[in-house]
Amino acid sequence: MLLTPVRRAHACGPDFPPELLSDRLGTLAELPDGLFMLEVSRLLPKPADTFLVVESYPEPEGARTGGGARETALYEAGAKAFHAGDWEEARARFLEVLTLPAEERRRFSTFAAFMLGRTAHSAPEARLHFSQVRELVRQGFEDPLGLAVASLGEEARVLLNEGDDTGAIRLYAEQAAHRSVSGQASLLFVARKLALDETRLRKALRDPLAQRLLTTYAWTRAKETVWVDGEAQSSPMPRLLEALAAVPGLAGADRLAASAWQAGRFDLAERFAGQEKTALDAWVRAKLALRRGDRPLAEQCLAEAAQGYPEAEDWSRKELDEHPQRPRARVEGERTLLALAQGDFQQAAEHALASCSWEDLAYIAERVLTVEELQRFLADHASDPAGRCAPELSSLLKYETHDKTDEDPNARLRVLLGRRLLRSGRGHEAQAFFRGTRWEEPARKYVEALDQAQSAWSDVDEAQALYSAARLARTQGLELLGTELTPDWGYMKGFFDPGTWRPEMRQHIEVTPARIALKDVPVTTEAEKDRCSAHAPPHPLRFHYRSTAADLAEKAAELVPPRSQAYAALLCHAARFVSRTDPERVQRLWRTYVKRGAFVPEVSQFGQSCPEPDFERLRNQKLTLRWPARRLSTLAMVGGGMLLPVAGAFFFVRRRRRETKSQGSGK
């Protein structure tokens, strides 16, 4: 075959998982290509024969040994003559193998029949011997090399050479139904040739199986460019669509409707949609309904499509795609979009969970749902199976170590909720959602530090506790306070920021007819935007928790004397925490230090290298520590309240002693 497909090039760099919400219009407009190899393996029902498929190299060890002495000697003599080019001698020896008593040729009968097919004098004779191979296997003769399945392809090739395209397609389809990659690839080559040859195409399309093959080809290879003799030809798809549309009672109408939608031939899509009750047909009808503005029907069709696809079905190409492409998950993602566009956020979360698209689910959980809604959502799904989304979640970061909890969306949502609660100051509630994770202990320490700061009796103690919290926020902030998506991108461990390049990528998105057709479909609401703003982290900068750490350190500095070493060190650390994310704040902190602080030699590299604040020196020196007014007033109240009882007791004891003394004098 001289036809060679042009494949997409894969550049070096990270391969981010697919998400659907950043390009909502494109998600609704696009209909994914099916997987040709999978689809053609289902052109025929699963065969009753359980033939062995052997298509790997090297061949199974010992496959050519184990036969009887006579059959082995005869077959090896035939093989030797075949490789020497003496086909007549080879044929004679192979025929001798088949004339042996059945019990003496159990091992090499299939070998001999297969080779007689390859060395046949005519096409009918070749077909006879290839068919004989399969019959021998059915009779119990050994087939260690999978020659029964291979014989289907060899016989199909004979038919193809004779111009019998439909006969070849049937045998290749039977071979593909055995999950033979060779049979699947052969069908692709045949489909390409037919698409380019109008005469052969029209003849082949009289056969329903060929119709299903060509409609499958049109749907799954719509964007394929065909090269012949080194030159690209114009796409055969427009002509192929017309030829298929002209077939009365076309088999594979759902595939034609899908390819027509992809090509922007909405007239053809409308004409052929609904003729076959399949999940793909329902998917196409959903898009057509959106184009007509019938959102309820679109939702109904998407629900039908989701039910029609097995959960485990995956359209990813194992050798090329890094992430699963499950059609059912994709349909659930589109249902997520429609629910968001209607303001039904709880339902959107349900569909996002079913889609197994972590980025989309995280967006809804982090920015759309309220904390209380998210808590209820988690409670409702507490008993969900953990491994349902493992294929998608395990591929998030293959180069980063992770444990099994990272493959459980519920476990990930619990930590996400814990971080939301910590960010909003609900630390004690947050700890329950870190429990059992590797961040349980740091979360506890962070909450304890903030508690200690709040209950401290002196400014120095409060400053020290705030500084402890600041250090935790800086060193483990991504895990404790970071956002799953923008601005921190916690699910990528902070390594990448898709928010910076996605807008640029959108500039290169192809404006397809389907996009234009759905351009007026609303994809968001003001309510969603309001919630997204309300649930944003306290700082918009990347690694926002570093700013939180600086806040805590700066607040600590305000509690110690400005002319102390601790003041200088705390401002230095506040600047260091944001030295890579907020240079303007670093400058402001420097100016504050210069204006109010004392010269401390250790902070000569302000914001870069900082000493630890010396809180003990402050305590020992008994510097002018300001007691908060509320504490002084509390002491005054407590002291004033206790003063009267103590004074009363003093005078009561004194009076009793005097009375005792007077009575003693009278005696």
GROMACS .gro file of C-alpha atoms in nm, residues 349-555:
model
  207
  349ALA     CA    1  -2.125   1.853   4.006
  350GLU     CA    2  -2.297   1.516   3.963
  351HIS     CA    3  -2.223   1.510   3.591
  352ALA     CA    4  -1.867   1.634   3.643
  353LEU     CA    5  -1.804   1.347   3.883
  354ALA     CA    6  -1.947   1.103   3.628
  355SER     CA    7  -1.719   1.253   3.361
  356CYS     CA    8  -1.408   1.169   3.568
  357SER     CA    9  -1.260   1.497   3.444
  358TRP     CA   10  -1.082   1.608   3.757
  359GLU     CA   11  -1.012   1.963   3.645
  360ASP     CA   12  -1.378   2.023   3.564
  361LEU     CA   13  -1.496   1.864   3.887
  362ALA     CA   14  -1.239   2.060   4.087
  363TYR     CA   15  -1.355   2.386   3.930
  364ILE     CA   16  -1.713   2.325   4.038
  365ALA     CA   17  -1.609   2.206   4.384
  366GLU     CA   18  -1.367   2.488   4.444
  367ARG     CA   19  -1.527   2.789   4.279
  368VAL     CA   20  -1.895   2.718   4.216
  369LEU     CA   21  -2.044   2.517   4.502
  370THR     CA   22  -2.068   2.672   4.846
  371VAL     CA   23  -1.883   2.498   5.125
  372GLU     CA   24  -2.210   2.361   5.259
  373GLU     CA   25  -2.314   2.233   4.916
  374LEU     CA   26  -1.980   2.065   4.875
  375GLN     CA   27  -2.010   1.903   5.217
  376ARG     CA   28  -2.349   1.761   5.123
  377PHE     CA   29  -2.214   1.643   4.788
  378LEU     CA   30  -1.934   1.458   4.961
  379ALA     CA   31  -2.171   1.300   5.208
  380ASP     CA   32  -2.397   1.182   4.926
  381HIS     CA   33  -2.104   1.014   4.750
  382ALA     CA   34  -1.920   0.879   5.051
  383SER     CA   35  -1.983   0.520   4.945
  384ASP     CA   36  -1.899   0.560   4.576
  385PRO     CA   37  -1.649   0.306   4.434
  386ALA     CA   38  -1.301   0.453   4.457
  387GLY     CA   39  -1.156   0.312   4.137
  388ARG     CA   40  -1.414   0.426   3.886
  389CYS     CA   41  -1.208   0.725   3.774
  390ALA     CA   42  -0.868   0.566   3.831
  391PRO     CA   43  -0.774   0.566   3.457
  392GLU     CA   44  -0.821   0.943   3.432
  393LEU     CA   45  -0.682   1.037   3.773
  394SER     CA   46  -0.379   0.812   3.754
  395SER     CA   47  -0.276   0.987   3.433
  396LEU     CA   48  -0.287   1.337   3.580
  397LEU     CA   49   0.082   1.343   3.655
  398LYS     CA   50   0.255   1.024   3.559
  399TYR     CA   51   0.593   1.167   3.642
  400GLU     CA   52   0.492   1.265   3.994
  401THR     CA   53   0.469   1.020   4.276
  402HIS     CA   54   0.122   0.974   4.412
  403ASP     CA   55  -0.067   0.723   4.618
  404LYS     CA   56  -0.395   0.543   4.566
  405THR     CA   57  -0.597   0.818   4.735
  406ASP     CA   58  -0.501   1.045   4.445
  407GLU     CA   59  -0.699   0.814   4.216
  408ASP     CA   60  -1.016   0.850   4.423
  409PRO     CA   61  -1.214   1.164   4.334
  410ASN     CA   62  -1.393   1.162   4.669
  411ALA     CA   63  -1.065   1.150   4.858
  412ARG     CA   64  -0.931   1.436   4.648
  413LEU     CA   65  -1.248   1.636   4.704
  414ARG     CA   66  -1.217   1.593   5.079
  415VAL     CA   67  -0.871   1.748   5.078
  416LEU     CA   68  -0.990   2.021   4.844
  417LEU     CA   69  -1.267   2.101   5.091
  418GLY     CA   70  -1.019   2.097   5.379
  419ARG     CA   71  -0.810   2.359   5.201
  420ARG     CA   72  -1.116   2.573   5.129
  421LEU     CA   73  -1.207   2.564   5.497
  422LEU     CA   74  -0.853   2.653   5.606
  423ARG     CA   75  -0.846   2.945   5.364
  424SER     CA   76  -1.173   3.075   5.503
  425GLY     CA   77  -1.058   3.053   5.865
  426ARG     CA   78  -1.259   2.741   5.957
  427GLY     CA   79  -0.955   2.547   6.068
  428HIS     CA   80  -1.120   2.318   6.320
  429GLU     CA   81  -1.373   2.198   6.060
  430ALA     CA   82  -1.094   2.163   5.807
  431GLN     CA   83  -0.896   1.913   6.012
  432ALA     CA   84  -1.161   1.645   5.966
  433PHE     CA   85  -1.102   1.652   5.590
  434PHE     CA   86  -0.725   1.611   5.621
  435ARG     CA   87  -0.763   1.314   5.855
  436GLY     CA   88  -0.588   1.003   5.731
  437THR     CA   89  -0.384   1.192   5.472
  438ARG     CA   90  -0.018   1.285   5.478
  439TRP     CA   91  -0.122   1.644   5.548
  440GLU     CA   92  -0.313   1.570   5.869
  441GLU     CA   93  -0.023   1.660   6.100
  442PRO     CA   94   0.077   1.986   5.923
  443ALA     CA   95  -0.288   2.093   5.915
  444ARG     CA   96  -0.321   2.029   6.287
  445LYS     CA   97  -0.008   2.231   6.361
  446TYR     CA   98  -0.127   2.520   6.146
  447VAL     CA   99  -0.461   2.537   6.324
  448GLU     CA  100  -0.292   2.507   6.664
  449ALA     CA  101  -0.057   2.792   6.580
  450LEU     CA  102  -0.347   3.019   6.487
  451ASP     CA  103  -0.531   2.915   6.807
  452GLN     CA  104  -0.224   2.995   7.015
  453ALA     CA  105  -0.198   3.336   6.853
  454GLN     CA  106  -0.559   3.411   6.934
  455SER     CA  107  -0.535   3.304   7.297
  456ALA     CA  108  -0.187   3.437   7.375
  457TRP     CA  109  -0.148   3.654   7.685
  458SER     CA  110   0.136   3.858   7.551
  459ASP     CA  111   0.219   4.020   7.220
  460VAL     CA  112   0.543   3.824   7.202
  461ASP     CA  113   0.360   3.492   7.239
  462GLU     CA  114   0.107   3.597   6.977
  463ALA     CA  115   0.381   3.707   6.739
  464GLN     CA  116   0.567   3.381   6.785
  465ALA     CA  117   0.252   3.175   6.714
  466LEU     CA  118   0.175   3.380   6.403
  467TYR     CA  119   0.527   3.328   6.279
  468SER     CA  120   0.490   2.950   6.328
  469ALA     CA  121   0.173   2.958   6.119
  470ALA     CA  122   0.348   3.171   5.859
  471ARG     CA  123   0.627   2.918   5.820
  472LEU     CA  124   0.377   2.636   5.770
  473ALA     CA  125   0.186   2.845   5.517
  474ARG     CA  126   0.505   2.904   5.324
  475THR     CA  127   0.656   2.556   5.338
  476GLN     CA  128   0.341   2.345   5.303
  477GLY     CA  129   0.098   2.602   5.177
  478LEU     CA  130   0.026   2.425   4.847
  479GLU     CA  131  -0.100   2.120   5.033
  480LEU     CA  132  -0.275   2.309   5.315
  481LEU     CA  133  -0.404   2.629   5.155
  482GLY     CA  134  -0.338   2.606   4.783
  483THR     CA  135  -0.607   2.608   4.519
  484GLU     CA  136  -0.658   2.302   4.306
  485LEU     CA  137  -0.685   2.518   3.994
  486THR     CA  138  -0.596   2.880   3.932
  487PRO     CA  139  -0.392   3.051   4.068
  488ASP     CA  140  -0.191   2.772   4.235
  489TRP     CA  141  -0.272   2.466   4.017
  490GLY     CA  142  -0.234   2.228   4.305
  491TYR     CA  143  -0.336   1.926   4.102
  492MET     CA  144  -0.024   1.981   3.893
  493LYS     CA  145   0.181   2.014   4.210
  494GLY     CA  146   0.240   2.375   4.114
  495PHE     CA  147   0.471   2.281   3.826
  496PHE     CA  148   0.265   2.435   3.546
  497ASP     CA  149   0.020   2.719   3.496
  498PRO     CA  150  -0.224   2.635   3.217
  499GLY     CA  151  -0.400   2.965   3.281
  500THR     CA  152  -0.115   3.149   3.110
  501TRP     CA  153  -0.112   2.956   2.783
  502ARG     CA  154  -0.475   2.855   2.735
  503PRO     CA  155  -0.585   3.200   2.613
  504GLU     CA  156  -0.305   3.189   2.359
  505MET     CA  157  -0.407   2.841   2.250
  506ARG     CA  158  -0.764   2.956   2.196
  507GLN     CA  159  -0.645   3.202   1.933
  508HIS     CA  160  -0.549   2.908   1.714
  509ILE     CA  161  -0.872   2.713   1.750
  510GLU     CA  162  -1.028   2.635   1.415
  511VAL     CA  163  -1.363   2.804   1.362
  512THR     CA  164  -1.566   2.509   1.240
  513PRO     CA  165  -1.920   2.521   1.103
  514ALA     CA  166  -2.038   2.347   1.420
  515ARG     CA  167  -1.891   2.626   1.635
  516ILE     CA  168  -2.066   2.884   1.426
  517ALA     CA  169  -2.389   2.687   1.445
  518LEU     CA  170  -2.383   2.684   1.827
  519LYS     CA  171  -2.240   3.032   1.884
  520ASP     CA  172  -2.563   3.161   2.039
  521VAL     CA  173  -2.597   2.878   2.289
  522PRO     CA  174  -2.547   3.029   2.640
  523VAL     CA  175  -2.270   2.849   2.824
  524THR     CA  176  -2.255   3.034   3.158
  525THR     CA  177  -2.464   3.244   3.395
  526GLU     CA  178  -2.411   3.554   3.606
  527ALA     CA  179  -2.478   3.341   3.914
  528GLU     CA  180  -2.185   3.117   3.826
  529LYS     CA  181  -1.958   3.417   3.771
  530ASP     CA  182  -2.065   3.568   4.105
  531ARG     CA  183  -1.993   3.245   4.288
  532CYS     CA  184  -1.660   3.210   4.114
  533SER     CA  185  -1.559   3.555   4.237
  534ALA     CA  186  -1.693   3.501   4.587
  535HIS     CA  187  -1.503   3.174   4.629
  536ALA     CA  188  -1.171   3.305   4.499
  537PRO     CA  189  -0.865   3.272   4.726
  538PRO     CA  190  -0.766   3.578   4.933
  539HIS     CA  191  -0.484   3.665   4.697
  540PRO     CA  192  -0.497   3.640   4.316
  541LEU     CA  193  -0.124   3.582   4.269
  542ARG     CA  194   0.028   3.250   4.172
  543PHE     CA  195   0.118   3.050   4.483
  544HIS     CA  196  -0.119   3.274   4.674
  545TYR     CA  197  -0.045   3.101   5.004
  546ARG     CA  198   0.296   3.269   5.003
  547SER     CA  199   0.113   3.599   5.034
  548THR     CA  200  -0.085   3.450   5.320
  549ALA     CA  201   0.243   3.354   5.486
  550ALA     CA  202   0.368   3.709   5.439
  551ASP     CA  203   0.044   3.842   5.590
  552LEU     CA  204   0.099   3.635   5.903
  553ALA     CA  205   0.465   3.734   5.935
  554GLU     CA  206   0.384   4.102   5.884
  555LYS     CA  207   0.108   4.082   6.143
   0.00000   0.00000   0.00000
